[in-house]
Structure formats: C-alpha cells, structure tokens
mmCIF file of C-alpha atoms and ligand atoms in Angstrom:
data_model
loop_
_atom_site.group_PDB
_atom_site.id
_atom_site.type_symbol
_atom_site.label_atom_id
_atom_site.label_comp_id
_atom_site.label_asym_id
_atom_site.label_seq_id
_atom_site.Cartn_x
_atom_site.Cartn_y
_atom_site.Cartn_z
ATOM 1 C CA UNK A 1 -23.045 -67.890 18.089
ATOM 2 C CA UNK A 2 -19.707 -66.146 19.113
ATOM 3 C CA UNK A 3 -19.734 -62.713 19.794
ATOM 4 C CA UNK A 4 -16.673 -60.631 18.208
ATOM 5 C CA UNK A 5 -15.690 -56.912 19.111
ATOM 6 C CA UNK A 6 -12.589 -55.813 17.009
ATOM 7 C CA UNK A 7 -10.341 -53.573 18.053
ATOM 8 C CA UNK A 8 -9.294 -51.050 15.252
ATOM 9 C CA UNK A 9 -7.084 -47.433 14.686
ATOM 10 C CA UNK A 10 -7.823 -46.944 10.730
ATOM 11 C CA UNK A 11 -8.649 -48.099 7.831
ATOM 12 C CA UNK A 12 -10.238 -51.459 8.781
ATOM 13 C CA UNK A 13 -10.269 -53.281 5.780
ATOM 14 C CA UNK A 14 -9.062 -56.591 7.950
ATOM 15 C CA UNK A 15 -12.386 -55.450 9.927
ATOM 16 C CA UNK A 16 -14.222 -55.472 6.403
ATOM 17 C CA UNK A 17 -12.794 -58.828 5.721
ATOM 18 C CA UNK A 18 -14.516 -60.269 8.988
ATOM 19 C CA UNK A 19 -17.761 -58.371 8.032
ATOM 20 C CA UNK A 20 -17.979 -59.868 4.821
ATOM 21 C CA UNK A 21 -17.400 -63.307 5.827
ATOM 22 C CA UNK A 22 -20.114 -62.913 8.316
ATOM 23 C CA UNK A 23 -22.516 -61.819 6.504
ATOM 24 C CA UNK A 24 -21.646 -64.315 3.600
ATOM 25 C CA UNK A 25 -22.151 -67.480 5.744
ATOM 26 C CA UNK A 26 -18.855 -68.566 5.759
ATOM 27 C CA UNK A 27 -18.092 -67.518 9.795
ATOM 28 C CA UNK A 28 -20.895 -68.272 12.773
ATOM 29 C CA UNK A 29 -20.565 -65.457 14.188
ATOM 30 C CA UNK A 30 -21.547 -62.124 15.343
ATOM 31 C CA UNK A 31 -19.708 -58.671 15.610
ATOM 32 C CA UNK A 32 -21.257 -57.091 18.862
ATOM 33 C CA UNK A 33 -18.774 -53.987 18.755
ATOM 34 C CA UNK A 34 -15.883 -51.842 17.055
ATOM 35 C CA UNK A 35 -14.059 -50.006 19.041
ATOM 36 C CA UNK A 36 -11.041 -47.598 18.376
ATOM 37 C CA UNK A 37 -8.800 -45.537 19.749
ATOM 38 C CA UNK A 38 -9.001 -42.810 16.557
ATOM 39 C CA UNK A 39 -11.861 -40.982 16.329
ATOM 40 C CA UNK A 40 -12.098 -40.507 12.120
ATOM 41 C CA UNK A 41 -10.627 -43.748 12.159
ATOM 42 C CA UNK A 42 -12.494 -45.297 8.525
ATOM 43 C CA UNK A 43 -12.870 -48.538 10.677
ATOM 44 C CA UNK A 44 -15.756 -47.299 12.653
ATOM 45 C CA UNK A 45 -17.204 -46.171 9.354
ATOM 46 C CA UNK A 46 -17.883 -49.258 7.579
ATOM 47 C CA UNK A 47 -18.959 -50.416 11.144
ATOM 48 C CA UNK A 48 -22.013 -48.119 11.651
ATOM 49 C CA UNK A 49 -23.013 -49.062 7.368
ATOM 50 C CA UNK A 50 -23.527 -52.773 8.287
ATOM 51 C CA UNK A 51 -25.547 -51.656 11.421
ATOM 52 C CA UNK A 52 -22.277 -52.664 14.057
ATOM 53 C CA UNK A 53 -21.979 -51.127 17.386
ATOM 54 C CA UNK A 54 -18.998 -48.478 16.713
ATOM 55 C CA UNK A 55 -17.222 -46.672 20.177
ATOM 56 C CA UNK A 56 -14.525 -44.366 20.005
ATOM 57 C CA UNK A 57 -13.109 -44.561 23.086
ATOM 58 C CA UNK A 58 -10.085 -41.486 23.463
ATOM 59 C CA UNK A 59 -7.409 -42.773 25.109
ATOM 60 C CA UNK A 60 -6.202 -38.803 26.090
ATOM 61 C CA UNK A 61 -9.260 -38.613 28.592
ATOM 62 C CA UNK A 62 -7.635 -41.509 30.866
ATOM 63 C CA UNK A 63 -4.531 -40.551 33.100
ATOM 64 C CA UNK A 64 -3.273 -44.320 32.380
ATOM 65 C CA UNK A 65 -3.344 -46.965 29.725
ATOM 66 C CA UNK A 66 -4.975 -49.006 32.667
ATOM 67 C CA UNK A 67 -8.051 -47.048 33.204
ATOM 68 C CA UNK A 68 -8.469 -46.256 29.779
ATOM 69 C CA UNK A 69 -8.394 -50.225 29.160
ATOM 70 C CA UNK A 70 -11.165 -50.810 32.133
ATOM 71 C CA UNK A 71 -13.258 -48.537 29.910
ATOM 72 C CA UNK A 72 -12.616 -50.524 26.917
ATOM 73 C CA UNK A 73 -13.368 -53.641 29.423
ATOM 74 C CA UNK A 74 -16.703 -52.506 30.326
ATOM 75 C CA UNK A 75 -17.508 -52.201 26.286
ATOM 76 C CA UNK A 76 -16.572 -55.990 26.197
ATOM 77 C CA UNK A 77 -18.392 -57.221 28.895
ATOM 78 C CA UNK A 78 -21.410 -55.019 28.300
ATOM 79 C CA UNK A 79 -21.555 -56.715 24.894
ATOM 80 C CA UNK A 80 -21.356 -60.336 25.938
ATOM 81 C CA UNK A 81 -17.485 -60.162 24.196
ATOM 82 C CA UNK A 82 -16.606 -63.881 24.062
ATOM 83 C CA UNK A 83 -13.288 -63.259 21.636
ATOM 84 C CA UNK A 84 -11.424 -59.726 20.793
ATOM 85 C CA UNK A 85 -9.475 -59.402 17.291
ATOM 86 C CA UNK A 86 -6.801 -56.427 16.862
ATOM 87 C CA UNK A 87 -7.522 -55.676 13.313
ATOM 88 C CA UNK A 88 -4.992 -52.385 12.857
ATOM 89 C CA UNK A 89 -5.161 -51.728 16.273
ATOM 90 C CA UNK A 90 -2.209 -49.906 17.124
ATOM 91 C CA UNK A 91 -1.230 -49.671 20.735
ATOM 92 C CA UNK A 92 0.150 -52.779 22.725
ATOM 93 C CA UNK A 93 -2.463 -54.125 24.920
ATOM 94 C CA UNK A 94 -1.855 -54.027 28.905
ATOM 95 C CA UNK A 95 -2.502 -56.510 31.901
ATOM 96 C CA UNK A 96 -6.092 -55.244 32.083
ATOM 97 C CA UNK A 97 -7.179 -56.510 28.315
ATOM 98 C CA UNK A 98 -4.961 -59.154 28.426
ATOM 99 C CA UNK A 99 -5.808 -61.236 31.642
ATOM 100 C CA UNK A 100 -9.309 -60.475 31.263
ATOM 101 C CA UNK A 101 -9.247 -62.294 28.008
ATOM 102 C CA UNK A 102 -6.262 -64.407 28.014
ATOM 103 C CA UNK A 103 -5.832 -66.717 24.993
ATOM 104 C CA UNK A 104 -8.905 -64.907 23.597
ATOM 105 C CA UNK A 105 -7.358 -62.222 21.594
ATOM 106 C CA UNK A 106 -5.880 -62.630 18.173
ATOM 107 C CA UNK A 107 -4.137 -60.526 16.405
ATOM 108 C CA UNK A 108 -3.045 -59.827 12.256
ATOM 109 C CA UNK A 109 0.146 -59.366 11.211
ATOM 110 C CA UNK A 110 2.080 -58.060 8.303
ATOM 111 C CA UNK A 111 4.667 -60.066 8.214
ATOM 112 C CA UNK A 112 5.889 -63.527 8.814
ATOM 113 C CA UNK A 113 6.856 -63.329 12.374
ATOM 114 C CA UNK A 114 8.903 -63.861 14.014
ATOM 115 C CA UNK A 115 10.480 -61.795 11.550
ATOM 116 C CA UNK A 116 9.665 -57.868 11.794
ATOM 117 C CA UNK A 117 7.730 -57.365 14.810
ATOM 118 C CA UNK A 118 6.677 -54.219 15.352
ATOM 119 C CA UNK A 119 5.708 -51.521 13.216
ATOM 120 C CA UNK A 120 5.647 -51.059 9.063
ATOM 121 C CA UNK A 121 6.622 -54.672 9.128
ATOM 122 C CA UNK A 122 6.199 -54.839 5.243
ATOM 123 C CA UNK A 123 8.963 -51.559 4.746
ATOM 124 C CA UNK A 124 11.069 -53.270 7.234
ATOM 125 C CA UNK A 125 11.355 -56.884 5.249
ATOM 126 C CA UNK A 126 11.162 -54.947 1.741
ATOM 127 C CA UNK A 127 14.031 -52.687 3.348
ATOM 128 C CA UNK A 128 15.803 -55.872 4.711
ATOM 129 C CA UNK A 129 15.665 -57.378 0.917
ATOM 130 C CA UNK A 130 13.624 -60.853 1.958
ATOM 131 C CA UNK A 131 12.637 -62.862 -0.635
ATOM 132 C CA UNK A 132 9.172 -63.671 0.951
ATOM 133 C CA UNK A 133 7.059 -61.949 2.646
ATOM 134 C CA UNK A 134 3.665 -62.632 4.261
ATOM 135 C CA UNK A 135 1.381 -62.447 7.222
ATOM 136 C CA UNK A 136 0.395 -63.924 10.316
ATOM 137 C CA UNK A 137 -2.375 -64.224 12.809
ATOM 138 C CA UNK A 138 -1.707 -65.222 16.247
ATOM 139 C CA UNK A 139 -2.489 -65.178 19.753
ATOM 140 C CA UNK A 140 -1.684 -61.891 21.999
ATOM 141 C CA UNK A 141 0.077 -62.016 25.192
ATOM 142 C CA UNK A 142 2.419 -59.370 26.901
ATOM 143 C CA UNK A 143 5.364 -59.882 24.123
ATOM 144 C CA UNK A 144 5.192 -57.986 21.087
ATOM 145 C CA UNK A 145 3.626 -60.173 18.194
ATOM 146 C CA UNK A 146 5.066 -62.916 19.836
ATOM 147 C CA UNK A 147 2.008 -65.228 21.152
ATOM 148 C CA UNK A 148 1.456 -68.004 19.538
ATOM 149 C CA UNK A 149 1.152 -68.755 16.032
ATOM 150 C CA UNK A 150 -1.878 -69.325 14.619
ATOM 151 C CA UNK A 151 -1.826 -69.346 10.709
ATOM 152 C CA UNK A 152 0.600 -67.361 8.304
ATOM 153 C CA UNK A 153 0.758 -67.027 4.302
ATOM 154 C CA UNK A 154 3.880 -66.193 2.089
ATOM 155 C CA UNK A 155 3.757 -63.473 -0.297
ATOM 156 C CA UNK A 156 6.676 -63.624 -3.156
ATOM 157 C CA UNK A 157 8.218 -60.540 -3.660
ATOM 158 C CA UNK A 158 9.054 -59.638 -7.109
ATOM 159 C CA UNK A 159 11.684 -58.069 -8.986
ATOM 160 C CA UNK A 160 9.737 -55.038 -9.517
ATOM 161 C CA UNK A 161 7.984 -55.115 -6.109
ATOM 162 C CA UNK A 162 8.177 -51.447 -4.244
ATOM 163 C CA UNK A 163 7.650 -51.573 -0.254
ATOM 164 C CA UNK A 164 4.034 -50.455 -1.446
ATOM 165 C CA UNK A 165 3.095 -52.706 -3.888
ATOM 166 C CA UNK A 166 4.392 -55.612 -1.591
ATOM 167 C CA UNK A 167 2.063 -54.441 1.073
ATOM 168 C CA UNK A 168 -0.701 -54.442 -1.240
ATOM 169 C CA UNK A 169 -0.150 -57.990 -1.959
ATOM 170 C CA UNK A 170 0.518 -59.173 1.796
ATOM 171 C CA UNK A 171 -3.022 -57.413 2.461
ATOM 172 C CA UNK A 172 -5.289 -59.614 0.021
ATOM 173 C CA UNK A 173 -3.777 -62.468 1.847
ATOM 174 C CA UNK A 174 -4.170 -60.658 5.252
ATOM 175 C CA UNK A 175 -7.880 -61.075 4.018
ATOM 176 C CA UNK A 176 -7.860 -64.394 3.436
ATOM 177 C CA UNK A 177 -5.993 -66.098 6.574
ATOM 178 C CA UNK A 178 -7.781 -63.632 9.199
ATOM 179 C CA UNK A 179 -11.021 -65.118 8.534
ATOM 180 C CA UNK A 180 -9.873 -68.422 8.301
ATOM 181 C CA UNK A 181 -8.225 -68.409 11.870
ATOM 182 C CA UNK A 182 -11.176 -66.815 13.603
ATOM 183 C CA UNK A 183 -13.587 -69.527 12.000
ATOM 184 C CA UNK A 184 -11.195 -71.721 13.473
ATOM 185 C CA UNK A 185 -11.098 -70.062 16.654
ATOM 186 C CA UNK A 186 -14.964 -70.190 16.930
ATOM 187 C CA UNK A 187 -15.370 -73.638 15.840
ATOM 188 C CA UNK A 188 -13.035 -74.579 18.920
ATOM 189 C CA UNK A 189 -10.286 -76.211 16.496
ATOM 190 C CA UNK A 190 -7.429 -74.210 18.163
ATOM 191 C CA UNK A 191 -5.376 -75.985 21.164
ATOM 192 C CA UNK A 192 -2.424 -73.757 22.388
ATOM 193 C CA UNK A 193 0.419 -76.422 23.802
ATOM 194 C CA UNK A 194 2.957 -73.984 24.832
ATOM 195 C CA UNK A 195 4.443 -72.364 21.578
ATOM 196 C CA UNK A 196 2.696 -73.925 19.405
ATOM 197 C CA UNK A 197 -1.012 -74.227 18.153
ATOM 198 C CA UNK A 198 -2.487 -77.544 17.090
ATOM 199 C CA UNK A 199 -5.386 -76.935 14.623
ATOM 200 C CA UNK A 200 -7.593 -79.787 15.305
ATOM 201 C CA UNK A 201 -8.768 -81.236 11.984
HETATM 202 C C1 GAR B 301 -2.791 -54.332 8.352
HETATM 203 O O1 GAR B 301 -1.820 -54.502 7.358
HETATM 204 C C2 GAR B 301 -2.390 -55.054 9.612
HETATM 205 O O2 GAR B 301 -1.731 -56.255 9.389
HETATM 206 C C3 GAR B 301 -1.454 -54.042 10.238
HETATM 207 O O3 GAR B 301 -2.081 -52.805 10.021
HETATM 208 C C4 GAR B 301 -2.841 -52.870 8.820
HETATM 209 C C5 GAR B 301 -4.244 -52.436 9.128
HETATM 210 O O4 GAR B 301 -5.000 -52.350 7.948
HETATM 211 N N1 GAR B 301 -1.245 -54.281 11.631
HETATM 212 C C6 GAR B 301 -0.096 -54.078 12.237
HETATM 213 O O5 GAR B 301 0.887 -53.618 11.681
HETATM 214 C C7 GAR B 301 -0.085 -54.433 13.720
HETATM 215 N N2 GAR B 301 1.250 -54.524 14.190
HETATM 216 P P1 GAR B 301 -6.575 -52.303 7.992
HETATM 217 O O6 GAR B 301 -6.956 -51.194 8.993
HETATM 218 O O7 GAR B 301 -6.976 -51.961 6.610
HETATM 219 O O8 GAR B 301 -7.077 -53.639 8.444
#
C-alpha cells in the first residue's frame, strides 16, 4: 500500500478529500504524515481526528529554506514517504524536496493552468473576466505550477458568479480530480513523456 504525507498551510479540506477517499475504499492507500508549515493551520486538525501523524514543522527556526526542507526530509523518510501531495501548501518547494522526490510530488491547483499560476488563482481569472474556470493537479518541479499536467476540470462561471462563489465551485471539483489523480498515481497509470502525461488505461 502507498504511503502518502501531505504537505498543508490551512484549511485542508483537499487533505479531507484524500482522507475520505481512503477511508471509503476508493484509494489503496495510506496517509503516514501531515505536515505544515502553520502551526493552527485547521489541516493538522482533521489530521490528528482520523488518528494521522500531524508535524508542524516552523520554518522561522531554520536559517534557510534548505535546512528547514532536510527537516521536512527526515519526516518523509522516517515515515516510509513513497509520494508527497501539496494540498494548500503554500511555499515553493526547493532542490532538497524536489530531487529527493522527483516526479513524486503532485500538486492541486485552482485554476486551469497554465493560466494563473501563482497565488488567488480563482480572483485572478474572475478579475481577468474568463469564461471558465477550473482546476488542475500536476506534477511539481522547480517552475511554478508548471510540471506536468496531470488531470484538470472546468468550472462555468456564471452571470452572477462573485470571485467567492466561483472559488467555492472550483473547490468541490478540486475534491473530485485530486483523488482521482493520486489513485492514478498509486495504481502506476501515470507515464510522464516530457510535457505531457499519458494516463495508461
Ligand atoms: C485550494 O483551493 C488549493 O487549490 C489552493 O489552496 C486551497 C487550499 O484549500 N492551492 C493553491 O493556491 C496553491 N497554489 P484547502 O486547504 O482547503 O485544501
């Protein structure tokens, strides 16, 4: 069975997406530890209620994002970490994370990149008047929410839409696709050929 650690900084309801789909049967796989960089982040929370692993680990008591990543390292590896999701994890992963677990990190998005990378993706294409809207997962690597593509979902936005309500819709299908792309990930059905990711059927 795959073991998952999830990276968070808040709310974690992407995390409580995972959970659920666990402990429902529909992914084979285990969550060995949540770990965030915010201390009262709600994340770590609803970790500790379904019995998880949860680590703050404060990114102030390391003099570089380095060390504080070899910290966050040691977690992994002490916890058999065979895959890493960013789920509302907001700092941009270094050279440590990265080439320890190359192609082995995913990451959610709010928007359908490569449009609005970055932060408040959902204010920035409700500000930039798109028509749809929508999410993505992918693969992290040192651009920012550039790696590869895994799955996305479009979210219409309405006449009445406000950047808010938008977001709220963009979220139930952030639920939907992140689970789907880490049972893929765990059933071994993702092939990275340069940009692109075959999903082997
Ligand atoms: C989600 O909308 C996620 O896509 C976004 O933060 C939110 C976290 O919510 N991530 C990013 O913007 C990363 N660039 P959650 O803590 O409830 O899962």
């Amino acid at each position: 069975m795959s073991s998952i650690a999830v990276l968070v900084s808040g709310r974690g309801s992407n995390l409580q997406a995972i959970i659920d789909s666990i402990e429902n049967g529909y992914l084979k796989a285990e969550i060995s530890a949540v770990i965030s960089d915010v201390e009262k982040a709600y994340a770590l929370e609803r970790a500790r209620k379904h019995g998880i692993k949860a680590f703050f680990i404060d990114p102030r008591k390391f003099p570089s994002r380095e060390l504080y990543e070899q910290e966050v390292l040691k977690v992994l590896i002490d916890n058999d970490v065979e895959l890493v999701l960013l789920a509302g994890y907001m700092r941009i992963l270094g050279k440590t994370l990265l080439e320890a677990y190359r192609n082995r990190i995913l990451n959610i998005h709010p928007a359908l990149l490569p449009a609005f990378p970055g932060l408040h993706a959902q204010k920035q294409a409700f500000g930039h008047g798109v028509k749809v809207a929508g999410c993505t997962v992918h693969f992290v690597d040192e651009s920012l929410d550039g790696g590869p593509i895994i799955l996305q979902r479009c979210v219409e936005v309405k006449e009445d839409d406000t950047a808010e309500t938008l977001a709220d819709r963009i979220l139930e299908q952030e639920h939907k696709i992140y689970p789907e792309a880490v049972k893929l990930f765990v059933e071994n059905r993702l092939c990275i050929e340069g940009r692109k990711v075959r999903i082997i059927s």
